[in-house]
């Protein structure tokens, strides 16, 4: 362990992927095949394969610190579901996951020492991955690790990170714990870490291969992937589930599942009317699918719940199309309220019409009389 | 007074846990545990559409993903007196068994194994002997000397790189590790294999629930349609895939997990005498075949065992006020009717009241009161 | 007969709504109707339980096409009206919509008392007269224009992610500012109800004015003319809320 003290230079003296891959007994041909698969995965031109291969030949393993705050560990679980690259290869050959409460062997002081070691040795070089939101209520006591609050830990660990990855909806937008009334004041990472790129990888959880893909991108190009305005990698979050959904032709045709046990459900019609949030959700589910392309929620008959969208818990109910209003009870939505408003308007206008005939009787009579008089005049 | 040691974070679990233990003469005299993260999902759920509750509740845990959701839909169905279709019950049971298989393997290898398997020591193993040993334990095909020497070489290279990653600062070489190098190597090889295996078995969740972690459930049944004549339904192809996944999953469990478990346990026999809690165990039961209300139809029966006496199993009625209660006396909560009381979960309250030390702190104040933030309904829940 | 004749007014014909305003108005009415009907369908499509194949029907596709086609017309019509607020006559001028003077506020109060609350009012209030929009109508239309703007922003904001033309893409920032498509869509849906309520009240009030004033309010959006009593006209020095100096 003490081989590399301080050292940016030393870090680069370490074996490259290519070395490791050769060491594992693969040939240069195998290696190029792997590189082109990676390139295809990230969506690169063939001309970039060389670059991918080169990156893997020259870069040692990237130090990664993975912190857990208010979360359910579904992101870590999803990460280990990645099929390409598989997680054993990521952990052994691509990155050096120096701190991860889910996977690391050490506990307690030993775990904290491992963290400290990486913070010092790879200052400015490590990637900080965060799973979970930070509760800022009650001075942060709703999430404490090693006697420190998550706020304190985040500040310490993010200071010298090369980049910050906010895994999942918790870290990107607060997810379920930030839903109303947000009792612990759960706060997403980008609101707390300033002056550093924060890559948001939302979803509850994000697709495993998406998570691996973000890391592979960084490893390969040494830069963070291109992000959209919300800070999400464009590669995986620039299309709506709805625009890549195989049930889309049924949507366009106007053929919908009306209830989960009707004939239309069996026929695989569009789930729009049973609340599908695909039309407002940016995620890669329709293209990459889940668990090595096995299926995705819509394929298995359940509407998209919009798990990668900000505030998806408070923006309407899961099985309703109509937009609900908070504060009016769960039965009220925009259209019900609209209908009531319309009814009330009708009543008000009818009242107004009656009052007009009463209050303005004189004016109206005058107008009528004048009209009649005018008529007489013309005839005469 | 002995020495107080603190272990926080406890790693390889879901959530945030802290243990403080008083050591006297090399033995633990007293220990205190504290859950140190809370989200109050109970409060967030209030006023929501009951059909949506499973999604909120499911997010309690992503490791034992799907159990909380399953429990939630059952609760709503019980409250509204909904009987689900027979197929939905089967699908839910298959999904639950999938989790059961997945969770046991992942807990054993990825969450527990490093407490028994010395990764660095595995480098000293003789691959040939390891292979012989492995083959004597089971018929698992990946047990050749070449296989083990490849793994050994890979880990050797990894360790030599100086970047130990998830193995950094482990307790490698500690005398409490009792396995011979060959068993360590088997454990390590299967740790990596299980890492690949676990992503396969959960594809069953993807087939029925659309994804894993956090597959989708539905109050009233399941959303996946059983459509033998439609490409979007559960048809012969999907069923064949489920069949393959279950068969392969079972193979791994029978030929790798259980033999490893037995082999490793045989070196740690004396650990069986440690812990075990109060010796009282409560099982809610599961895998209903005639609906959740008919507990007699459960494939996993429910019941309570007291004082490690497995000859006698007591009936439990979860709906009885006095059989299951939540106590918060030692939690950072308060009850409106006094903190000494126990409340049935139906009458539960979740009013938080942090009285612990102000962070950053060294030790909990265990003298006057030892507290914990409730996590996953983890308030103390005595039976009867 | 003679006394009766005395009460017959000589009417002055005034050209209030120029042709572009009238065309704008009716395009707007038509297109809004289409947008509301198609919007309702998009929001909550009808149950079609027929055994049709997806390749045979394109219902949602047509409704969406109509919605987007109408949306473009709506948008450019709206932009034209803004332009006409600077180029048109004084009744069409932008100053009719935004309260900047004391007279505007005073008239607002008068209209509220006389026409909405149907109070008695003093003599001056009883005899008040506006030829173009009254102050309250002007202000309401201003609110409506803001709602038009909101609807265009959210509408094109949603459309941006499925559009290939650069123009809707200009609005791609909208959902980002609002924190995602879900809320953007909900706002778009809620705003629709504003238009529905506005239309009902508006049409009622147009009839109301025609009925109690007898100046050809309804037909004014047809031919552009209103008919004002000559003696009132002389006496009250009728003004637009924001008279041109
Ligand atoms: C001003 C009058 C308009 C009204 C009353 C209106 C109404 C609606 C309604 C009710 C919906 C359904 C929303 C839902 O519940 O999901 C909708 C959808 C939509 N509207 Fe409008 N809209 C108007 C103008 C526009 C404009 C100017 C655009 C600009 C392109 C537009 C673009 C859209 C889009 C893109 C959708 C979503 C359609 C889809 O994703 O399939 N709308 N509109
Ligand atoms: C039978 C139907 C309608 C008639 C007879 C009618 C008539 C009129 C008249 C006379 C005016 C000018 C009077 C005033 O300033 O108060 C006007 C203005 C206006 N109306 Fe209507 N209207 C009708 C329907 C609608 C509908 C359905 C809408 C839209 C929802 C609408 C939107 C407007 C707007 C925005 C103005 C302001 C025009 C401007 O100066 O730009 N109208 N309408
Ligand atoms: S199922 Fe959902 S995502 Fe797919 S087409 Fe229908 S609405 Fe869109
Ligand atoms: S389909 Fe929707 S809810 Fe489901 S995982 Fe994808 S984004 Fe999340």
Short mmCIF file of C-alpha atoms in Angstrom, two decimals, chain C residues 87-167:
data_model
loop_
_atom_site.label_atom_id
_atom_site.label_comp_id
_atom_site.label_asym_id
_atom_site.label_seq_id
_atom_site.Cartn_x
_atom_site.Cartn_y
_atom_site.Cartn_z
CA UNK C 87 -49.14 49.42 -35.90
CA UNK C 88 -52.94 49.48 -35.60
CA UNK C 89 -55.41 52.17 -34.66
CA UNK C 90 -55.82 53.57 -31.19
CA UNK C 91 -58.39 50.94 -30.19
CA UNK C 92 -55.92 48.22 -31.02
CA UNK C 93 -52.98 49.95 -29.35
CA UNK C 94 -51.06 48.15 -26.61
CA UNK C 95 -51.88 50.96 -24.23
CA UNK C 96 -55.46 49.70 -24.10
CA UNK C 97 -54.30 46.71 -22.17
CA UNK C 98 -51.85 47.97 -19.63
CA UNK C 99 -52.89 50.35 -16.87
CA UNK C 100 -50.47 53.25 -16.95
CA UNK C 101 -52.73 56.25 -16.28
CA UNK C 102 -55.11 57.42 -13.57
CA UNK C 103 -58.01 57.45 -16.05
CA UNK C 104 -57.44 53.76 -16.68
CA UNK C 105 -57.74 52.90 -13.01
CA UNK C 106 -60.75 55.18 -12.62
CA UNK C 107 -62.54 53.53 -15.49
CA UNK C 108 -61.64 50.13 -14.18
CA UNK C 109 -63.49 51.01 -11.00
CA UNK C 110 -66.43 52.38 -12.90
CA UNK C 111 -66.82 49.30 -15.09
CA UNK C 112 -66.52 47.05 -12.11
CA UNK C 113 -69.27 48.94 -10.29
CA UNK C 114 -71.63 49.43 -13.20
CA UNK C 115 -71.27 46.32 -15.30
CA UNK C 116 -70.00 43.59 -13.05
CA UNK C 117 -71.55 44.39 -9.68
CA UNK C 118 -74.51 46.13 -11.36
CA UNK C 119 -74.53 48.94 -8.82
CA UNK C 120 -76.45 52.17 -9.21
CA UNK C 121 -73.46 54.47 -9.49
CA UNK C 122 -73.45 58.25 -9.70
CA UNK C 123 -74.43 60.21 -12.78
CA UNK C 124 -70.96 60.36 -14.17
CA UNK C 125 -70.51 56.67 -13.74
CA UNK C 126 -73.88 55.95 -15.28
CA UNK C 127 -73.05 57.92 -18.35
CA UNK C 128 -69.50 56.69 -18.85
CA UNK C 129 -68.73 55.51 -22.30
CA UNK C 130 -65.90 53.63 -23.92
CA UNK C 131 -65.70 52.95 -27.59
CA UNK C 132 -62.90 50.40 -27.81
CA UNK C 133 -62.19 48.01 -24.96
CA UNK C 134 -63.23 49.23 -21.58
CA UNK C 135 -60.50 49.27 -18.97
CA UNK C 136 -61.54 46.02 -17.32
CA UNK C 137 -61.78 44.22 -20.66
CA UNK C 138 -58.39 45.59 -21.68
CA UNK C 139 -56.77 44.41 -18.50
CA UNK C 140 -58.40 41.00 -18.81
CA UNK C 141 -57.13 40.66 -22.36
CA UNK C 142 -53.69 41.54 -21.06
CA UNK C 143 -54.00 38.65 -18.63
CA UNK C 144 -55.18 36.50 -21.51
CA UNK C 145 -52.17 37.48 -23.56
CA UNK C 146 -49.93 36.45 -20.69
CA UNK C 147 -51.73 33.12 -20.57
CA UNK C 148 -51.25 32.82 -24.36
CA UNK C 149 -47.59 33.38 -23.77
CA UNK C 150 -47.46 30.78 -21.01
CA UNK C 151 -49.33 28.30 -23.17
CA UNK C 152 -46.98 28.88 -26.08
CA UNK C 153 -43.92 28.57 -23.86
CA UNK C 154 -45.06 25.35 -22.24
CA UNK C 155 -46.51 24.00 -25.48
CA UNK C 156 -43.44 24.63 -27.59
CA UNK C 157 -41.27 23.65 -24.64
CA UNK C 158 -42.90 20.21 -24.69
CA UNK C 159 -42.81 20.12 -28.45
CA UNK C 160 -39.09 20.93 -28.57
CA UNK C 161 -37.97 17.41 -27.70
CA UNK C 162 -39.94 15.89 -30.57
CA UNK C 163 -39.41 18.61 -33.13
CA UNK C 164 -36.94 18.60 -35.96
CA UNK C 165 -37.32 22.25 -36.96
CA UNK C 166 -35.10 24.75 -35.16
CA UNK C 167 -37.94 26.99 -34.18
#
